Coordinates of C-alpha atoms (C1' of nucleotides) in Angstrom, one line a residue:
Chain A
M1 CA 60.8 58.9 151.2
K2 CA 61.0 55.5 152.9
D3 CA 60.6 54.7 156.9
A4 CA 59.5 58.6 157.3
V5 CA 60.2 59.7 160.9
V6 CA 57.6 59.5 163.4
T7 CA 58.3 60.8 166.8
R8 CA 55.7 61.1 169.7
F9 CA 55.6 63.2 172.9
A10 CA 53.6 61.1 175.7
P11 CA 52.9 62.9 179.2
S12 CA 50.8 61.7 181.7
P13 CA 47.7 64.3 182.5
T14 CA 49.0 64.7 186.4
G15 CA 49.8 68.1 186.5
F16 CA 51.2 71.3 184.4
L17 CA 53.9 71.2 181.5
H18 CA 57.1 71.1 183.1
I19 CA 60.4 72.7 181.9
G20 CA 61.8 69.3 181.3
G21 CA 58.7 67.6 179.5
A22 CA 59.2 71.1 177.4
R23 CA 62.1 70.6 176.3
T24 CA 61.7 66.7 175.4
A25 CA 58.2 67.9 173.7
L26 CA 61.2 70.4 171.8
F27 CA 63.1 67.6 170.7
N28 CA 60.7 65.5 169.7
W29 CA 59.3 68.0 167.5
L30 CA 63.0 69.5 165.9
Y31 CA 64.0 65.5 165.7
A32 CA 61.0 65.2 163.5
H33 CA 60.7 68.1 161.5
H34 CA 64.5 68.0 160.9
F35 CA 63.5 65.2 158.9
G36 CA 60.5 65.6 157.4
G37 CA 58.6 63.5 159.7
K38 CA 55.4 64.0 162.1
M39 CA 55.3 64.4 166.2
L40 CA 52.4 63.1 167.8
L41 CA 50.9 63.8 171.7
R42 CA 50.1 61.1 173.4
I43 CA 48.1 61.7 176.3
E44 CA 49.1 59.3 178.8
D45 CA 45.7 59.2 181.2
T46 CA 45.8 55.2 182.3
D47 CA 46.2 56.2 185.9
R48 CA 42.5 57.5 186.4
E49 CA 43.5 58.4 190.3
R50 CA 46.0 60.9 189.1
S51 CA 45.2 61.8 185.8
T52 CA 42.8 65.6 185.8
Q53 CA 41.1 67.1 182.3
A54 CA 42.8 70.8 183.8
A55 CA 45.8 69.2 183.6
I56 CA 45.0 68.2 180.1
G57 CA 44.0 71.3 179.5
A58 CA 47.5 73.0 180.8
I59 CA 50.0 70.7 178.8
I60 CA 47.5 71.5 175.2
D61 CA 47.7 75.2 176.7
G62 CA 51.7 75.4 177.1
L63 CA 52.5 73.4 174.0
Q64 CA 50.8 75.6 171.6
W65 CA 52.5 78.8 173.6
L66 CA 55.7 77.3 172.9
G67 CA 54.2 76.7 169.1
L68 CA 55.4 73.3 169.5
D69 CA 52.7 71.2 167.2
W70 CA 51.3 68.5 166.9
D71 CA 50.3 65.9 163.9
G72 CA 47.5 65.0 163.7
E73 CA 44.5 64.6 166.9
P74 CA 45.8 63.6 170.3
I75 CA 45.5 60.5 171.4
F76 CA 44.1 59.3 174.9
Q77 CA 45.8 56.2 175.9
F78 CA 43.0 55.3 178.2
A79 CA 40.5 54.7 175.0
R80 CA 42.9 52.5 174.1
A81 CA 42.7 50.5 177.2
A82 CA 40.5 47.4 174.9
R83 CA 43.7 47.3 172.7
H84 CA 45.8 46.7 175.3
A85 CA 44.3 43.8 177.5
E86 CA 44.0 42.3 173.9
V87 CA 47.7 42.2 173.5
A88 CA 48.0 41.5 176.6
R89 CA 45.7 38.3 176.6
Q90 CA 47.2 36.9 173.1
M91 CA 50.3 37.0 175.2
L92 CA 49.3 35.0 177.7
A93 CA 48.0 32.3 174.7
E94 CA 50.9 31.9 173.2
G95 CA 52.8 31.4 176.5
K96 CA 54.5 34.7 176.6
A97 CA 53.6 35.9 179.8
Y98 CA 51.2 34.1 182.8
E99 CA 48.6 34.9 185.1
C100 CA 49.9 36.0 189.1
F101 CA 47.5 35.3 191.8
A102 CA 50.2 36.9 194.2
T103 CA 48.5 38.9 196.6
A104 CA 49.5 43.1 197.4
Q105 CA 50.9 41.8 200.9
E106 CA 52.3 39.1 199.2
L107 CA 54.0 41.6 197.4
T108 CA 55.0 43.4 200.0
D109 CA 56.4 41.4 201.5
M110 CA 58.5 39.6 199.1
R111 CA 60.2 43.3 199.1
E112 CA 60.7 43.8 202.3
R113 CA 62.5 40.0 202.5
A114 CA 64.7 41.2 199.9
R115 CA 65.3 44.6 201.5
A116 CA 66.4 42.7 204.5
E117 CA 68.8 41.2 203.3
K118 CA 70.2 44.3 200.9
L119 CA 68.9 42.1 198.1
P120 CA 67.3 43.7 194.7
P121 CA 63.4 43.9 195.3
R122 CA 62.3 41.5 192.7
Y123 CA 59.5 40.0 192.1
D124 CA 59.9 36.1 192.6
G125 CA 58.9 34.4 189.7
R126 CA 56.0 31.9 191.9
W127 CA 53.1 32.1 189.8
R128 CA 55.5 31.6 186.5
D129 CA 55.5 28.1 185.9
R130 CA 52.4 26.9 187.9
P131 CA 50.6 23.9 186.6
A132 CA 47.3 24.8 185.6
A133 CA 45.7 22.8 188.4
D134 CA 47.5 25.5 190.9
V135 CA 45.8 28.3 188.6
E136 CA 42.0 26.7 188.8
A137 CA 42.7 26.4 191.8
A138 CA 43.8 30.0 192.6
R139 CA 40.3 31.0 190.3
T140 CA 38.2 28.8 191.8
A141 CA 38.6 30.3 195.1
G142 CA 37.6 33.6 193.8
L143 CA 41.6 35.2 193.9
K144 CA 42.3 38.4 191.2
A145 CA 45.0 37.7 188.4
V146 CA 47.6 39.9 187.2
I147 CA 48.7 39.5 183.5
R148 CA 52.9 39.4 183.9
L149 CA 55.5 39.2 181.0
K150 CA 57.2 35.6 181.0
A151 CA 60.9 38.2 180.3
P152 CA 63.7 36.1 179.5
Q153 CA 66.0 35.1 182.9
D154 CA 69.3 34.6 181.3
G155 CA 71.3 36.0 179.1
E156 CA 71.2 40.3 178.1
T157 CA 68.9 42.7 177.0
I158 CA 70.4 45.3 175.0
V159 CA 69.7 48.9 174.3
E160 CA 71.0 50.6 170.9
D161 CA 70.3 54.2 172.9
R162 CA 71.1 56.7 170.4
V163 CA 72.2 59.6 173.1
Q164 CA 73.2 56.6 176.1
G165 CA 75.3 54.7 173.7
R166 CA 75.0 50.6 174.7
V167 CA 72.9 49.5 177.5
V168 CA 73.5 46.7 178.7
F169 CA 70.9 45.1 181.0
P170 CA 71.4 41.2 182.3
N171 CA 67.5 40.0 181.9
K172 CA 68.5 38.1 185.8
D173 CA 67.6 41.9 187.0
L174 CA 64.8 42.1 185.3
D175 CA 61.4 40.6 186.7
D176 CA 58.3 40.3 185.5
T177 CA 56.6 42.7 184.4
V178 CA 53.2 43.5 185.5
L179 CA 50.7 44.1 182.0
L180 CA 47.8 44.0 183.2
R181 CA 46.1 44.8 186.2
S182 CA 43.8 42.5 188.0
D183 CA 40.8 44.7 187.4
G184 CA 41.8 43.9 184.1
T185 CA 43.4 47.4 183.0
P186 CA 46.8 47.7 181.1
T187 CA 49.5 49.0 183.1
Y188 CA 52.1 51.4 181.4
M189 CA 54.3 49.2 180.8
L190 CA 52.3 47.1 178.2
A191 CA 49.8 50.4 176.5
V192 CA 53.5 51.9 175.7
V193 CA 54.3 49.5 173.5
V194 CA 51.4 48.6 172.1
D195 CA 50.3 52.4 171.4
D196 CA 54.2 52.9 170.5
H197 CA 53.4 50.3 167.9
D198 CA 50.0 50.7 166.8
M199 CA 51.2 54.8 166.4
G200 CA 54.0 53.9 163.8
V201 CA 56.3 55.4 165.7
T202 CA 59.7 55.3 164.8
H203 CA 61.6 57.6 167.4
I204 CA 61.5 57.4 170.7
V205 CA 63.3 60.2 172.7
R206 CA 62.1 60.8 176.5
G207 CA 64.0 61.4 179.6
D208 CA 66.4 59.5 180.7
D209 CA 64.6 58.2 183.5
H210 CA 63.0 55.6 181.4
L211 CA 66.3 53.8 180.2
T212 CA 65.5 51.1 182.4
N213 CA 62.2 50.5 181.5
A214 CA 63.5 50.6 178.1
A215 CA 64.4 47.1 178.5
R216 CA 61.1 46.0 180.1
Q217 CA 59.7 47.5 177.1
T218 CA 61.8 45.4 175.0
H219 CA 61.1 42.3 176.2
I220 CA 57.3 43.0 175.1
Y221 CA 58.0 43.8 171.8
Q222 CA 60.6 40.7 171.6
A223 CA 57.3 38.9 172.8
M224 CA 55.4 40.4 170.7
G225 CA 58.3 39.7 167.7
W226 CA 57.1 43.6 166.6
S227 CA 60.5 46.4 165.9
V228 CA 61.8 48.1 168.5
P229 CA 61.8 51.4 167.6
V230 CA 64.8 53.9 167.7
M231 CA 65.3 54.9 171.3
A232 CA 67.1 57.7 172.5
H233 CA 66.8 59.1 176.2
I234 CA 68.0 62.4 177.0
P235 CA 69.4 63.8 180.9
L236 CA 66.8 65.0 182.6
I237 CA 67.4 68.4 183.9
H238 CA 68.6 69.7 187.3
G239 CA 68.1 73.6 189.9
S240 CA 70.7 75.4 190.4
D241 CA 72.5 73.0 193.0
G242 CA 72.7 70.3 191.2
A243 CA 69.6 68.3 192.7
K244 CA 65.8 67.1 191.7
L245 CA 64.2 69.8 189.6
S246 CA 61.7 71.8 192.6
K247 CA 59.4 74.2 192.2
R248 CA 62.2 76.7 193.4
H249 CA 64.7 75.6 190.6
G250 CA 62.0 76.3 188.1
A251 CA 60.2 73.5 188.1
L252 CA 57.2 75.3 187.1
G253 CA 54.6 74.9 184.3
V254 CA 55.7 76.5 181.0
D255 CA 52.7 79.1 181.7
A256 CA 54.4 80.2 185.0
Y257 CA 57.3 80.8 182.6
R258 CA 55.0 82.8 180.1
A259 CA 53.2 84.5 183.3
L260 CA 56.8 85.9 183.8
G261 CA 57.4 87.0 180.7
Y262 CA 59.9 85.1 178.4
L263 CA 58.6 85.0 174.7
P264 CA 58.3 81.7 173.5
A265 CA 61.0 81.6 171.6
A266 CA 63.4 82.6 173.2
L267 CA 62.7 80.0 176.0
R268 CA 62.4 77.4 173.2
N269 CA 66.5 79.0 172.5
Y270 CA 67.7 78.5 175.9
L271 CA 66.0 75.3 176.2
V272 CA 67.5 73.7 173.1
R273 CA 71.5 74.6 174.2
L274 CA 70.2 72.5 177.6
G275 CA 72.3 69.8 176.9
W276 CA 72.6 69.8 173.2
S277 CA 75.0 71.6 170.9
A278 CA 75.9 73.3 167.9
G279 CA 79.3 74.3 168.2
D280 CA 79.4 77.4 169.4
R281 CA 76.4 78.8 168.2
E282 CA 74.2 79.9 170.7
I283 CA 71.2 81.9 169.2
F284 CA 68.9 80.1 166.4
T285 CA 66.0 81.1 164.3
T286 CA 63.2 78.0 164.8
Q287 CA 64.5 76.8 161.1
E288 CA 68.1 77.5 162.2
M289 CA 67.0 74.6 165.6
I290 CA 65.5 72.6 163.4
D291 CA 68.0 72.3 160.3
A292 CA 71.1 71.9 163.1
F293 CA 69.2 69.3 165.0
D294 CA 70.2 65.5 165.5
L295 CA 70.5 63.1 168.4
P296 CA 74.3 62.7 168.5
Q297 CA 74.4 66.9 169.8
I298 CA 73.2 65.3 172.7
G299 CA 75.1 65.2 175.9
R300 CA 74.9 62.4 178.0
S301 CA 75.3 65.2 181.2
P302 CA 72.5 66.4 182.8
A303 CA 72.3 70.3 182.7
R304 CA 71.7 72.8 185.4
F305 CA 68.3 75.1 184.9
D306 CA 70.0 79.3 185.0
F307 CA 67.3 81.8 185.3
A308 CA 70.3 84.0 184.8
K309 CA 70.7 82.7 181.1
L310 CA 67.2 82.2 180.6
E311 CA 66.9 86.6 180.8
N312 CA 69.9 86.9 178.9
I313 CA 68.3 85.5 175.9
N314 CA 65.1 86.9 176.1
G315 CA 66.3 90.2 176.8
L316 CA 68.2 89.8 173.2
Y317 CA 64.7 88.3 171.6
M318 CA 62.9 91.5 172.6
R319 CA 65.6 93.7 171.2
A320 CA 65.8 92.2 167.9
M321 CA 62.0 91.8 168.1
P322 CA 60.2 94.0 165.6
D323 CA 58.4 96.9 167.6
D324 CA 55.3 96.1 166.5
D325 CA 55.3 92.9 167.0
L326 CA 57.1 93.3 170.1
L327 CA 54.0 95.3 171.3
K328 CA 51.7 92.7 170.1
A329 CA 53.0 90.2 171.9
L330 CA 53.3 92.7 175.4
I331 CA 49.6 93.2 174.7
D332 CA 48.6 89.7 174.3
T333 CA 50.4 88.7 177.4
L334 CA 48.7 91.0 179.9
P335 CA 45.7 88.7 180.6
H336 CA 49.2 86.5 182.3
L337 CA 51.3 89.4 183.7
E338 CA 50.8 90.1 186.9
H339 CA 50.0 94.3 186.5
G340 CA 48.9 93.4 183.7
A341 CA 45.2 94.9 184.6
A342 CA 45.7 97.9 184.8
L343 CA 47.2 99.0 181.5
A344 CA 44.5 96.9 179.9
A345 CA 42.3 99.1 181.9
K346 CA 43.3 102.4 180.3
L347 CA 44.8 100.7 176.8
D348 CA 42.7 102.9 174.5
A349 CA 44.6 103.9 170.1
S350 CA 46.5 107.6 172.1
L351 CA 48.1 105.1 175.1
L352 CA 48.7 102.2 172.3
A353 CA 50.4 104.6 170.3
Q354 CA 52.2 105.9 173.2
L355 CA 53.2 102.6 173.8
R356 CA 54.6 102.1 170.2
A357 CA 56.3 105.0 170.6
A358 CA 58.7 104.5 173.3
M359 CA 59.3 100.7 172.4
P360 CA 62.4 101.2 171.3
G361 CA 63.2 102.9 174.1
L362 CA 61.3 100.6 176.6
K363 CA 62.6 97.3 175.3
E364 CA 66.3 98.0 175.7
R365 CA 65.6 98.3 178.8
A366 CA 63.9 94.6 180.2
K367 CA 64.7 91.2 180.1
T368 CA 61.4 90.2 180.5
L369 CA 57.6 91.0 179.5
V370 CA 56.7 91.6 182.9
E371 CA 60.3 95.0 183.1
L372 CA 58.6 95.9 180.3
L373 CA 55.2 96.2 181.2
D374 CA 56.5 97.8 184.4
G375 CA 59.2 100.5 182.4
A376 CA 55.9 101.5 180.5
R377 CA 54.7 102.2 183.9
Y378 CA 55.1 106.2 183.8
L379 CA 53.6 106.0 180.3
Y380 CA 49.5 105.4 181.9
A381 CA 50.6 106.7 185.7
D382 CA 47.6 108.6 187.2
R383 CA 48.7 112.3 188.3
P384 CA 49.7 113.4 190.6
L385 CA 52.4 111.1 190.4
P386 CA 53.9 108.8 193.3
L387 CA 57.0 109.8 193.5
E388 CA 59.7 106.8 194.8
P389 CA 62.1 108.0 197.3
K390 CA 64.8 108.2 195.1
A391 CA 63.3 110.7 192.7
K392 CA 61.8 112.8 196.1
E393 CA 64.8 113.0 197.7
L394 CA 66.0 114.6 193.7
L395 CA 63.6 117.1 193.7
D396 CA 64.0 117.9 197.8
G397 CA 67.5 118.3 197.4
G398 CA 67.7 121.2 194.7
G399 CA 66.2 119.6 192.1
R400 CA 63.2 121.4 192.2
A401 CA 64.7 124.9 191.2
H402 CA 65.6 123.5 188.2
L403 CA 62.4 122.9 187.4
V404 CA 60.5 126.1 188.0
A405 CA 62.9 128.0 186.0
L406 CA 62.4 125.1 183.0
L407 CA 58.9 125.5 183.4
P408 CA 58.5 128.8 181.5
R409 CA 60.8 127.8 179.0
L410 CA 58.8 124.2 177.9
E411 CA 55.7 126.2 178.0
S412 CA 56.9 129.0 174.5
L413 CA 58.3 125.2 173.1
S414 CA 56.7 125.9 169.2
Q415 CA 57.7 122.8 168.3
W416 CA 56.7 119.5 170.9
N417 CA 59.7 117.0 170.3
A418 CA 62.6 115.7 171.5
S419 CA 65.5 117.3 169.9
A420 CA 63.1 121.1 170.5
S421 CA 63.0 120.7 174.5
E422 CA 66.4 119.0 174.4
A423 CA 68.0 121.9 172.6
I424 CA 66.5 123.8 175.1
V425 CA 67.8 121.8 178.6
R426 CA 70.8 121.8 177.1
A427 CA 70.8 125.4 176.6
Y428 CA 69.8 126.0 180.1
S429 CA 72.9 124.3 181.8
E430 CA 75.0 125.8 180.4
E431 CA 73.9 128.9 181.4
I432 CA 73.8 128.4 185.4
G433 CA 76.9 125.8 184.5
A434 CA 75.4 123.1 185.6
K435 CA 76.0 119.5 184.1
L436 CA 73.5 118.0 182.3
G437 CA 73.0 115.4 184.2
Q438 CA 72.1 117.8 187.5
V439 CA 68.9 119.3 185.3
A440 CA 68.0 116.1 183.4
Q441 CA 67.5 113.9 186.3
P442 CA 65.2 116.4 188.4
L443 CA 62.6 116.4 185.6
R444 CA 63.0 112.7 184.8
A445 CA 61.6 112.9 188.5
A446 CA 58.8 114.5 187.8
L447 CA 58.0 113.0 184.7
T448 CA 58.3 109.1 186.0
G449 CA 58.7 109.5 189.5
R450 CA 62.1 107.3 189.4
T451 CA 65.3 107.9 189.0
T452 CA 66.0 105.7 185.7
S453 CA 63.6 105.6 182.9
P454 CA 63.7 106.1 178.6
G455 CA 66.2 109.7 177.3
V456 CA 63.9 112.6 179.2
F457 CA 63.2 114.2 176.1
D458 CA 62.1 110.8 174.9
V459 CA 59.4 110.9 177.8
L460 CA 59.0 114.4 177.0
E461 CA 58.0 113.9 173.4
T462 CA 56.2 110.5 174.0
L463 CA 53.9 112.4 176.9
G464 CA 53.3 115.2 174.7
R465 CA 52.6 118.7 175.9
E466 CA 50.0 119.0 178.4
E467 CA 50.8 116.0 180.0
S468 CA 54.3 116.9 180.4
L469 CA 53.8 120.4 181.9
S470 CA 51.2 119.5 184.4
R471 CA 53.3 116.5 185.1
L472 CA 56.4 119.2 186.2
R473 CA 53.6 121.7 187.7
D474 CA 52.9 119.4 189.8
Q475 CA 56.3 118.8 191.3
T476 CA 56.9 122.7 191.0
K477 CA 53.6 123.8 193.0
N478 CA 54.9 122.3 197.0
Chain B
rG1 C1' 70.8 47.6 199.6
rC2 C1' 71.1 46.2 194.2
rG3 C1' 71.9 48.1 188.5
rA4 C1' 72.7 51.8 185.1
rC5 C1' 74.1 56.5 183.6
rC6 C1' 76.6 60.9 184.3
rU7 C1' 82.0 64.2 186.1
rU8 C1' 85.9 70.5 181.2
rC9 C1' 85.6 77.5 184.0
rG10 C1' 79.8 79.2 189.6
rU11 C1' 76.7 77.8 185.0
rC12 C1' 75.2 76.5 180.1
rU13 C1' 79.0 74.2 176.9
rA14 C1' 83.4 73.0 171.8
rU15 C1' 87.5 70.1 172.1
rC16 C1' 86.5 63.7 168.6
rG17 C1' 95.6 61.3 171.4
rG18 C1' 99.3 66.8 169.5
rU19 C1' 95.4 74.0 171.1
rU20 C1' 98.2 79.3 175.3
rA21 C1' 91.9 74.1 176.3
rG22 C1' 87.3 77.9 172.2
rG23 C1' 82.4 80.2 173.0
rA24 C1' 78.3 81.8 175.8
rC25 C1' 76.0 83.5 180.3
rG26 C1' 76.9 85.7 185.0
rG27 C1' 81.3 88.4 187.8
rC28 C1' 84.9 92.5 187.5
rU29 C1' 87.4 96.7 185.1
rG30 C1' 87.1 100.3 181.9
rC31 C1' 84.9 103.2 177.7
rC32 C1' 80.1 105.6 175.7
rU33 C1' 76.5 108.6 178.7
rU34 C1' 71.3 113.1 181.1
rU35 C1' 69.6 107.9 184.5
rC36 C1' 69.3 103.1 183.9
rA37 C1' 70.1 99.8 180.3
rC38 C1' 72.4 99.1 175.9
rG39 C1' 76.7 98.7 172.7
rC40 C1' 81.7 97.9 172.6
rA41 C1' 87.1 97.2 175.0
rG42 C1' 89.7 93.8 178.8
rC43 C1' 90.3 90.7 183.0
rA44 C1' 90.1 86.5 185.9
rA45 C1' 87.6 82.4 186.3
rA46 C1' 88.3 75.3 184.3
rG47 C1' 90.0 68.6 182.7
rA48 C1' 86.4 65.3 190.6
rG49 C1' 90.9 62.2 192.5
rG50 C1' 94.2 58.0 191.8
rG51 C1' 96.9 54.4 188.9
rG52 C1' 97.5 52.6 183.7
rU53 C1' 98.2 52.5 177.8
rU54 C1' 101.3 56.0 174.5
rC55 C1' 106.4 60.0 172.2
rG56 C1' 102.3 62.6 174.1
rA57 C1' 96.2 62.6 177.6
rC58 C1' 90.4 66.9 179.0
rU59 C1' 90.0 63.0 174.9
rC60 C1' 91.6 55.8 175.3
rC61 C1' 91.4 51.8 180.1
rC62 C1' 90.9 50.2 185.3
rC63 C1' 89.4 51.6 190.9
rU64 C1' 88.3 55.8 194.0
rA65 C1' 84.4 59.9 195.3
rG66 C1' 80.6 62.1 194.3
rG67 C1' 75.6 62.9 191.2
rU68 C1' 71.1 61.7 189.3
rC69 C1' 67.9 58.2 187.9
rG70 C1' 65.5 53.4 188.0
rC71 C1' 64.3 48.9 191.1
rG72 C1' 54.8 49.8 192.3
rC73 C1' 49.1 45.9 190.0
rC74 C1' 52.4 55.1 188.9
rA75 C1' 53.5 56.4 184.6

RNA sequence: GCGACCUUCGUCUAUCGGUUAGGACGGCUGCCUUUCACGCAGCAAAGAGGGGUUCGACUCCCCUAGGUCGCGCCA
C-alpha cells in the first residue's frame, strides 16, 4: 500500500461542534475509510483568547456521539508552537521570509487608505527589502517585528482543487502573510501548513471558506520545498433562506441535535447527502456510505439545511431500527431530552417491559426521540390522567356513556389481551349500531388522555388489566 | 471596493450535447383505517436572464443579474 490516505479534521475550539463542522468531519472520515487510510484530529487552539476547554470537550463529545472516530491522540496545535517558530526562523534564515516592524496603527492606516482609493486592502511590503541597517535600527529602537513570508509577487499560484477544479490566483493579489506574530507565536497560516506536513496529511478536505488560504498556504509549502497535499474545498451549508447559517437555521452544536431527538446515524445520512450524491440513492448504511464516498461526486454549490428532510430520514431510521435498539437509544438519550427526567425517574423493570411492548406502535408515530418520548407518556402518566381539551370534549359529548356500558364487559374478560378486548368492543358497537370509532375514541381518551395514540386495543394490553380498568373508572365516576 | 466560487421543481439532487429533464423531502388527491401515523397509488412543481458555438444545448463559451465566501499580528 503506497501513499496511504491521511485526512484530518481540524476544528478551532472557540465554540461547539456545529453542523457544518460535523459534515466536514464526516467527509474526512468517509474519505479516509473509503481508502483504508486514517483520519487525524487536530485541535487548532492557537488563539489563546478564544479557545476554551469546554469547547474542546464539546467537539470531542460531538464527534463521539456522531460515531466519527479518529486515529491516535488528538494533536493540540498550541503545543507545537516551538516547532512552528523554528520553521519560521528557518525561512527567515533562508531569505524566504523577512522581519516586518510595521505597527498596528500603520497597518490600519494602510487598509483605510486602500479602502478610500477602492483598492484591495493589502500589506504594501514596506519591510520586504529593507537594508539590514534599517532592521538593526528598528530593533535597537525596541520595536517588535513579525515574520512575514516573502511571497512571490509575479506570476500566479494554482490550486488544483478536487472539488473546485483548477483555481488560479494572480500572485499580485496575495500579500506577504504573517507567519510569526511579534510575540513569537505562530499564526494559523503557518501552523496549519507545518502541522499538516509533519502529520503526514495527504488530503485536506475543509470548507471552501479556506480556498484563498489554500493559495497562501501553497506559498509556504513552496518556500519550504514541501509537497502540497491534495486539496478539496467543500461548499458551506447555508440556512433555509440561502443566507449564512444562523442559530435559527440549524447552526446548532451537534449536542442540540441530540437534544432534539435525532439519531446519529440519521444525522450522518442526512449530512452526507448535503452536497454529495450517488445517483438517486438516499439511504445508506455506514458501510455503503464508505464504499460509495469519493470526492468527484461532491457538488460545488452550497446546500441549504432542511429540517423537514432530516426529520423524514430520522423517522425512517427509527422505524427500521429493531425495537430493543430503539428503546436503548431512547433510554440512553433521556438525560439529553427535555422531558426525559420524568420517564427516567419512573423507569423500572415493568415500565421498561411496557415500553418495549409498545415500541412497535410508538415508533411508527414518531419522527424523533422527542416525539417517541411524548407518545409514550400515557404509559407512565399518573392517575387520574389529565385530559387534553379534545379528549375531554369527546367524553363529555356522549362518550362517557359508552365507557359506562363497556366497563363491566371488560371487567369480566378472562383473557386480557388486544384481541379479546377488541372482540368485546366490536360486539358492543355492533349491538348499539355504532361505528367502531364512536366507541374506540372515548376509550382512547380515557386511557391516554388524548385523541391520538397507538391502537386502543394495544394500549389496553400494554397498560394491563388493573391500570386500564382504573383509568376507565376514573372517567366514569363524574 | 477587489477577488474567487456558485445558480435544474419550495428544498436536497440525477443528467457527464440528443431524455416526455429522473429520484427524494415537503405540498396536494385518493386508498387503507378505531384516532394519529405507517404503507400504497396518483397529481402539481425546475434548467436565473441574455447572447453565442452546434444539425441539436440544462450540459460548451461570453455577458448580465443574484447569492456565498475571502481580503487581520482570528482561525
